[in-house]
PDB file of C-alpha atoms in Angstrom:
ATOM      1  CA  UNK A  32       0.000   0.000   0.000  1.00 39.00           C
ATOM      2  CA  UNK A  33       2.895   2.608   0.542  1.00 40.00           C
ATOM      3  CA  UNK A  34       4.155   1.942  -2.949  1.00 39.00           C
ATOM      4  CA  UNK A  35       0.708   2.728  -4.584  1.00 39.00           C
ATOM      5  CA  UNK A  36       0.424   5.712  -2.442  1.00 38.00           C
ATOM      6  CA  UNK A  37       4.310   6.587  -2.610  1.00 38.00           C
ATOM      7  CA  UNK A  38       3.268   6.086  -6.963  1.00 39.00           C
ATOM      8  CA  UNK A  39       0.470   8.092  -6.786  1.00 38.00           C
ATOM      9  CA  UNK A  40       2.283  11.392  -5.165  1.00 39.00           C
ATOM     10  CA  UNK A  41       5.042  11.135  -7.657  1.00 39.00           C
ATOM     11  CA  UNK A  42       2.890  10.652 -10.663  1.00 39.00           C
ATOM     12  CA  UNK A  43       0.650  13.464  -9.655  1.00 39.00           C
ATOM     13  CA  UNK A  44       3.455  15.484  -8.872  1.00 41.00           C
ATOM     14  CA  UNK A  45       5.170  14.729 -12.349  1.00 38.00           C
ATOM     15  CA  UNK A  46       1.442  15.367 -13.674  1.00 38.00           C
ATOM     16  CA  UNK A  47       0.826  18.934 -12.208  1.00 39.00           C
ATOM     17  CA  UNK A  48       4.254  19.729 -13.825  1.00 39.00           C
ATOM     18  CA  UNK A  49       3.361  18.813 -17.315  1.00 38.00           C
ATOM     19  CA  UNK A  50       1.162  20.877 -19.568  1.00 38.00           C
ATOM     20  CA  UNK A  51      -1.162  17.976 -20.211  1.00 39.00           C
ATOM     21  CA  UNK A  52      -3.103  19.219 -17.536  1.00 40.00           C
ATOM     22  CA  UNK A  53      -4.490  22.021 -19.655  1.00 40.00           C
ATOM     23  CA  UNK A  54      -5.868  19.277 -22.281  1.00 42.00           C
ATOM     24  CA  UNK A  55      -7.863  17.452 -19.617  1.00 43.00           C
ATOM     25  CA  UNK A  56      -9.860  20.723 -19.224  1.00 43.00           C
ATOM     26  CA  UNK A  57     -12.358  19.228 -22.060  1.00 45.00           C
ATOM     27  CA  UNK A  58     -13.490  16.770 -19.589  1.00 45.00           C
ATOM     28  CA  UNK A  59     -14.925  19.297 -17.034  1.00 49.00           C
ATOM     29  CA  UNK A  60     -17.164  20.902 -20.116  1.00 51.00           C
ATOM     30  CA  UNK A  61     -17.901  17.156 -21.129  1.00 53.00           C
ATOM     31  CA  UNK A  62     -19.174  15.094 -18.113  1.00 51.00           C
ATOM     32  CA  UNK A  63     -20.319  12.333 -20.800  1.00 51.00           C
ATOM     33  CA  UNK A  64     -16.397  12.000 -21.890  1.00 51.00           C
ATOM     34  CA  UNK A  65     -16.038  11.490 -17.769  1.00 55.00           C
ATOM     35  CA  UNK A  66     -18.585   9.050 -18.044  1.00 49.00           C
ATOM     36  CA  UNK A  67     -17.119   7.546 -20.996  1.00 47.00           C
ATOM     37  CA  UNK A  68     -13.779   7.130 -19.852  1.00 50.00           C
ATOM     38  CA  UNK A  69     -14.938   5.368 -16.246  1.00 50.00           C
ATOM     39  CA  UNK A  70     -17.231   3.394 -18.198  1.00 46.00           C
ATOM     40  CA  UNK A  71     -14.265   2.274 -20.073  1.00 46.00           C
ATOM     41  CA  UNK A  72     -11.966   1.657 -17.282  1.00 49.00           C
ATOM     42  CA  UNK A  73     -14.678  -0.569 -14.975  1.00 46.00           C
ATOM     43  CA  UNK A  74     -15.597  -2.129 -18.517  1.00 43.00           C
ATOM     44  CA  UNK A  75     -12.674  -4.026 -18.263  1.00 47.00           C
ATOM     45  CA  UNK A  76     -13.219  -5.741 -15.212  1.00 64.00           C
ATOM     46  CA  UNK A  77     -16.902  -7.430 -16.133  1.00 89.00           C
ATOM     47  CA  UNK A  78     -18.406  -8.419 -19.712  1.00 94.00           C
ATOM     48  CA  UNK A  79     -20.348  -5.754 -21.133  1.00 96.00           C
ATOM     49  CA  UNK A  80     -23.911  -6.799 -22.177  1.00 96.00           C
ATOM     50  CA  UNK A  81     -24.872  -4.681 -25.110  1.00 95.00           C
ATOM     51  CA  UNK A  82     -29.227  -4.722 -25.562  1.00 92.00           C
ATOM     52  CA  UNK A  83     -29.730  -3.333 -29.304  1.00 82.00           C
ATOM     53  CA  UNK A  84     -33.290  -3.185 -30.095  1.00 86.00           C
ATOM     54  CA  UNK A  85     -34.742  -2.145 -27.189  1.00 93.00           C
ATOM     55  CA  UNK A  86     -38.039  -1.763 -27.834  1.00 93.00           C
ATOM     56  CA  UNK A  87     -41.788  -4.115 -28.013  1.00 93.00           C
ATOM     57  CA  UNK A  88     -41.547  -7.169 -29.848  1.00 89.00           C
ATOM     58  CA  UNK A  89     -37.772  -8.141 -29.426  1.00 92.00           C
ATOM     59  CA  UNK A  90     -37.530 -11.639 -27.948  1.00 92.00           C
ATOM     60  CA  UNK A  91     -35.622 -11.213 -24.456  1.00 94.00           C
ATOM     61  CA  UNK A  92     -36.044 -14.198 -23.428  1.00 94.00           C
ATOM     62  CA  UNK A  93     -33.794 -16.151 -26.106  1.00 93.00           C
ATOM     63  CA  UNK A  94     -31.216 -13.221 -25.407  1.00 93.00           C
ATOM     64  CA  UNK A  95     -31.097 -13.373 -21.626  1.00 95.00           C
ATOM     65  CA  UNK A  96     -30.675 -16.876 -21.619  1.00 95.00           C
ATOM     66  CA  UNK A  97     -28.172 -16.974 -24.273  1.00 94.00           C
ATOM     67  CA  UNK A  98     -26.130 -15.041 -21.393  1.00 95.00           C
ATOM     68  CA  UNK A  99     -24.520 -15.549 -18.279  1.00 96.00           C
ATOM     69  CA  UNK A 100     -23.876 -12.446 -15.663  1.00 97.00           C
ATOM     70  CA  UNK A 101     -22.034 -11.480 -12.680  1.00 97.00           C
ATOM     71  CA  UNK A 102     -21.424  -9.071 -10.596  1.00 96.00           C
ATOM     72  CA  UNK A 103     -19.145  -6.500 -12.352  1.00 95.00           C
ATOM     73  CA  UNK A 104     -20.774  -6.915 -15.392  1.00 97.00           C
ATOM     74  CA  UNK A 105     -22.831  -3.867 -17.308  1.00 97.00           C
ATOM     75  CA  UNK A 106     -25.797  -3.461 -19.422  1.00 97.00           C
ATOM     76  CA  UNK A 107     -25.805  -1.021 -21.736  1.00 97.00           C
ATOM     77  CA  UNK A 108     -29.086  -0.253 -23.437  1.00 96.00           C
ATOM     78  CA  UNK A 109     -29.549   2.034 -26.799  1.00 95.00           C
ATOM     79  CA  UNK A 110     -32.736   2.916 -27.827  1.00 95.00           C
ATOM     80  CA  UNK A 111     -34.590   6.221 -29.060  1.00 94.00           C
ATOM     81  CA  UNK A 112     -35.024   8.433 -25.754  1.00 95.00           C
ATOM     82  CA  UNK A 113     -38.243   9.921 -27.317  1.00 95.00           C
ATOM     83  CA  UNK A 114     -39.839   6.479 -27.532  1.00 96.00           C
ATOM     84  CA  UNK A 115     -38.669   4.621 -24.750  1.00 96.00           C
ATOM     85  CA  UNK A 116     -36.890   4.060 -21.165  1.00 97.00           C
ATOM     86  CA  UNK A 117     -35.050   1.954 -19.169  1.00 97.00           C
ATOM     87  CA  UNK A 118     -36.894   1.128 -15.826  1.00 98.00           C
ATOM     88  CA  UNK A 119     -35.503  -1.077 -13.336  1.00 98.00           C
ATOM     89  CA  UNK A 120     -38.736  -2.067 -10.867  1.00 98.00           C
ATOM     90  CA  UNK A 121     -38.552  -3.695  -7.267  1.00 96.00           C
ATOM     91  CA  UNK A 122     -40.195  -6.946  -7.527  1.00 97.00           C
ATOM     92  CA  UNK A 123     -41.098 -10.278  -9.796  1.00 97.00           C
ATOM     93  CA  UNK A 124     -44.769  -8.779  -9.523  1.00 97.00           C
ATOM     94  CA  UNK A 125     -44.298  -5.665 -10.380  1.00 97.00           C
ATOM     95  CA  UNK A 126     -42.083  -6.975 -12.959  1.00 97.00           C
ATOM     96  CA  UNK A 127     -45.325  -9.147 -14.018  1.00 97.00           C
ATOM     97  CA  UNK A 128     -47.782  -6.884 -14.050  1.00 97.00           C
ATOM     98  CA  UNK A 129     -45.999  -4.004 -15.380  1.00 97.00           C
ATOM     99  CA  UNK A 130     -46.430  -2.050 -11.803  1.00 97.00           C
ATOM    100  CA  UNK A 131     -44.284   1.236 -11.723  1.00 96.00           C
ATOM    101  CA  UNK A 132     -44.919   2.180  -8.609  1.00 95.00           C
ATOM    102  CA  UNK A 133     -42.150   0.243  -6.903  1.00 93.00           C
ATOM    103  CA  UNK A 134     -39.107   1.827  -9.026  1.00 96.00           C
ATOM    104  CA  UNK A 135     -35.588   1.365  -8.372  1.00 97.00           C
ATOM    105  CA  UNK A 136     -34.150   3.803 -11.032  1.00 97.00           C
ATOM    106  CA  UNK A 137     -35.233   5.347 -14.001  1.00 97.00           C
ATOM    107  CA  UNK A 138     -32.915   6.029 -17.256  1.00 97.00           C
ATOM    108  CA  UNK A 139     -33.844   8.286 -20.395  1.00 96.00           C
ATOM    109  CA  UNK A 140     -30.624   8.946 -21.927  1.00 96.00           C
ATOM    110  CA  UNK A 141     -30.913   6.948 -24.945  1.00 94.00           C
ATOM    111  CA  UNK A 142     -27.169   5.479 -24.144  1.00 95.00           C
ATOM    112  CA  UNK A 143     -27.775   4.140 -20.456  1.00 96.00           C
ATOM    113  CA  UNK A 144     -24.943   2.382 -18.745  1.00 96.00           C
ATOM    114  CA  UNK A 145     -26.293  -0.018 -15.822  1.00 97.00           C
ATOM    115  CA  UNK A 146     -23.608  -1.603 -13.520  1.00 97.00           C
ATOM    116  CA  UNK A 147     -24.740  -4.912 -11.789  1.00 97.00           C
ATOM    117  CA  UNK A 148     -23.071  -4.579  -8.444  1.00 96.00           C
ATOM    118  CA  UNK A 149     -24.941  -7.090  -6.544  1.00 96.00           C
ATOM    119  CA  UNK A 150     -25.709 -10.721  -7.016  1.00 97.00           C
ATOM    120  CA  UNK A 151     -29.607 -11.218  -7.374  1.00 97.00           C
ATOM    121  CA  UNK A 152     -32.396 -10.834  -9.636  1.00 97.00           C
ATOM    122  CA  UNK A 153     -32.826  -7.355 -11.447  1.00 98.00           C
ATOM    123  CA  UNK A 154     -36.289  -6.650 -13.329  1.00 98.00           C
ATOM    124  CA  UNK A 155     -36.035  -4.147 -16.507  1.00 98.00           C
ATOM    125  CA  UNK A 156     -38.817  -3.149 -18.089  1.00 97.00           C
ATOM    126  CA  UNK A 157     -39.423  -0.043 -20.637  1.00 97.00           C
ATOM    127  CA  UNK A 158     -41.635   2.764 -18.412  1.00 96.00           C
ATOM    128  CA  UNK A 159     -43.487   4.089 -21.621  1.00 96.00           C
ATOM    129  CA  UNK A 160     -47.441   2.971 -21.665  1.00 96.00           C
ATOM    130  CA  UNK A 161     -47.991  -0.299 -23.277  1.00 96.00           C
ATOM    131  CA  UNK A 162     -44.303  -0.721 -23.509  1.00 97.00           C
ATOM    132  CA  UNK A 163     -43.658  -3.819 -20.749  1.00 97.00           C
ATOM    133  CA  UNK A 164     -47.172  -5.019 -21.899  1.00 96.00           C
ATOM    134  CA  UNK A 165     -46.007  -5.734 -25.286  1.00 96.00           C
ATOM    135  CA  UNK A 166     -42.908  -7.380 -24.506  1.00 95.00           C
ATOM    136  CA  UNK A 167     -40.627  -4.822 -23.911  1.00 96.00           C
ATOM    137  CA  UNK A 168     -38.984  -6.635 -20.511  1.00 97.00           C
ATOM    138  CA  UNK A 169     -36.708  -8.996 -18.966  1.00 97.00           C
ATOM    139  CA  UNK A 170     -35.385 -10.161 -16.190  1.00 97.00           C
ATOM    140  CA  UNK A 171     -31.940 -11.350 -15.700  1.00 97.00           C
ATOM    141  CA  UNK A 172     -30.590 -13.227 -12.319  1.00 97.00           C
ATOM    142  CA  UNK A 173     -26.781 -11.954 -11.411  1.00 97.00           C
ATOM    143  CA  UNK A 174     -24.207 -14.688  -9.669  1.00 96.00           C
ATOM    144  CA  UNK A 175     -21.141 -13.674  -7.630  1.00 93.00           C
ATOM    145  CA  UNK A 176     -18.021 -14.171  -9.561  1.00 87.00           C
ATOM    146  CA  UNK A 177     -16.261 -17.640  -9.532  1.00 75.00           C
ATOM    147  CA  UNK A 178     -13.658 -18.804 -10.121  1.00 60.00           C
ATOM    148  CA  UNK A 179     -13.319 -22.084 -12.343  1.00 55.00           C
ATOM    149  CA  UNK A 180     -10.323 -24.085 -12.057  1.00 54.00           C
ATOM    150  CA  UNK A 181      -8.960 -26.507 -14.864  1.00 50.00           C
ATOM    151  CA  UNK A 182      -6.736 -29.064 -15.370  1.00 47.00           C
ATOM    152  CA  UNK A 183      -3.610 -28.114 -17.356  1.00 49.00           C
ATOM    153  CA  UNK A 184      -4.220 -30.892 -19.678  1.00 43.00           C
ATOM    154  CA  UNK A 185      -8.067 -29.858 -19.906  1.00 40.00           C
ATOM    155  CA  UNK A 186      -7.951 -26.518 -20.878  1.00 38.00           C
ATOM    156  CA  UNK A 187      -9.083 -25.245 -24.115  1.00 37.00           C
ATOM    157  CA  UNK A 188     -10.451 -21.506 -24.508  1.00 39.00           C
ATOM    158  CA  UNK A 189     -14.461 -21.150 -25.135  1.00 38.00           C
ATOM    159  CA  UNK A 190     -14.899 -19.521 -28.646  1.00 39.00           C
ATOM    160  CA  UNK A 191     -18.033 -17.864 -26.751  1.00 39.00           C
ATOM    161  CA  UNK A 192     -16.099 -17.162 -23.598  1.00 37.00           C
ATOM    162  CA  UNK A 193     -15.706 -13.270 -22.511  1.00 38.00           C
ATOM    163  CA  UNK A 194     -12.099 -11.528 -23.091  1.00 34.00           C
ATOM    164  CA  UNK A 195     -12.744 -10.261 -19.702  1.00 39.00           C
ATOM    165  CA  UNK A 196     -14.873 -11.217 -16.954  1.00 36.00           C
ATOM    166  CA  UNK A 197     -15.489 -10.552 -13.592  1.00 38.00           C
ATOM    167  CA  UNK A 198     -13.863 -13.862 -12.808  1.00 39.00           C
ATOM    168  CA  UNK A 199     -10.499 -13.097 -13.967  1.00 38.00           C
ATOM    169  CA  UNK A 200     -10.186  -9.896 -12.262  1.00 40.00           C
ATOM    170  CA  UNK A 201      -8.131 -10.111  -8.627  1.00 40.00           C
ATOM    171  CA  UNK A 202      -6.945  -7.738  -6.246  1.00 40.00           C
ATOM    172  CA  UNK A 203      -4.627  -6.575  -8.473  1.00 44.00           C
ATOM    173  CA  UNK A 204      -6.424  -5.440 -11.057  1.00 49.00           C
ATOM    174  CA  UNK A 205      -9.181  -3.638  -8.388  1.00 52.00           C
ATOM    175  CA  UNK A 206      -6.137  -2.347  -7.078  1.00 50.00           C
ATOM    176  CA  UNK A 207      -5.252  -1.298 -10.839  1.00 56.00           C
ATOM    177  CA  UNK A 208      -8.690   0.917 -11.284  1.00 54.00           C
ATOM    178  CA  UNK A 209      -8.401   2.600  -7.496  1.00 56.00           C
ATOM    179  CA  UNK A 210      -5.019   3.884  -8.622  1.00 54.00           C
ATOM    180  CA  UNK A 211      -5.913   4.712 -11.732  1.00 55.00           C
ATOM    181  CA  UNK A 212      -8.966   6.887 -10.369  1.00 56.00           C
ATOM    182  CA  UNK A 213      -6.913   8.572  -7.874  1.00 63.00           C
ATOM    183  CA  UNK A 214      -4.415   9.377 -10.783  1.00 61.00           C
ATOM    184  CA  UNK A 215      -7.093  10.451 -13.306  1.00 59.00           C
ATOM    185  CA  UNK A 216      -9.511  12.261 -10.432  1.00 56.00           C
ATOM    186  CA  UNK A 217      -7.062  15.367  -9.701  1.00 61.00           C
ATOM    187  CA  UNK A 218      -6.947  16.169 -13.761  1.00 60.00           C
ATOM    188  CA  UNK A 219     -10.946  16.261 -13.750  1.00 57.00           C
ATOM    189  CA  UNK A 220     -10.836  18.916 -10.655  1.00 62.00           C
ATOM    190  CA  UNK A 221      -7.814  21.384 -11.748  1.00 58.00           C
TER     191      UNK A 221
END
């Protein structure tokens, strides 16, 4: 821990002494690039789950269970923000009957971004009227990340196995994005 924080002070000092500085000022008039670039980082640690047709109709079901996830995996839905939402609701019945009333967030961005930070069921359905009655739901149930050990003489990559996954990221790596955030934080704020 005293070498990251020992790194960290002479990085930032080595930072505040370069003019680069003055380029990260686009980021305070863009919070999306902010966004972005966070997105990006924590990205790496899970399998991003990308939802393209967001809207009544789209079978779902065949997709979610196509799938696996785990916590530090996202969901990133992209859909016409005129038309649609995202809406993530409390329970399997108001998931069911299409009940608002027990909402847990609400996104209308267009480009929404939805970390899954806890194992459990999560509920999505889209908040416009007639939306989640015509299909435009699902449900997906999140596992804690494992870790699967093989045999050296057994192991053969998946073809439909993630690059990254929540699996294969360690202290390390968590250690990794913490520094990297503490490095990248101080540019955002000068």
């Amino acid at each position: 821990m005293a070498i990251l924080v020992f790194g960290y002070t002479v990085l930032l000092r080595s930072v505040r002494a370069r003019p680069v500085v003055k380029n990260a000022m686009c980021f305070k008039e863009s919070p999306k690039a902010i966004i972005h670039v966070l997105t990006t980082i924590i990205g790496c640690v899970g399998t991003t789950h990308k939802i393209e047709g967001w809207a009544p109709g789209v079978d779902y079901y065949t997709w979610v269970t196509s799938r696996h996830f785990q916590v530090g995996d996202s969901l990133v839905f992209e859909y016409n923000k005129d038309f649609h939402d995202v809406t993530e609701v409390a329970s399997p019945l108001a998931f069911e009957f299409c009940d608002l009333s027990s909402t847990i967030a609400r996104y209308k961005t267009g480009y929404d971004v939805v970390n899954l930070t806890r194992p459990g069921r999560y509920y999505y359905v889209c908040g416009a009227p007639g939306h989640c009655q015509a299909g435009q739901r699902f449900d997906i149930l999140v596992t804690s990340p494992q870790v699967v050990e093989k045999s050296p003489s057994s192991f053969s990559p998946s073809p439909s196995a993630p690059l990254h996954s929540a699996a294969s990221s360690s202290l390390f790596s968590r250690l990794g994005l913490i520094f990297l955030f503490l490095v990248l934080l101080p540019l955002f704020l000068v």
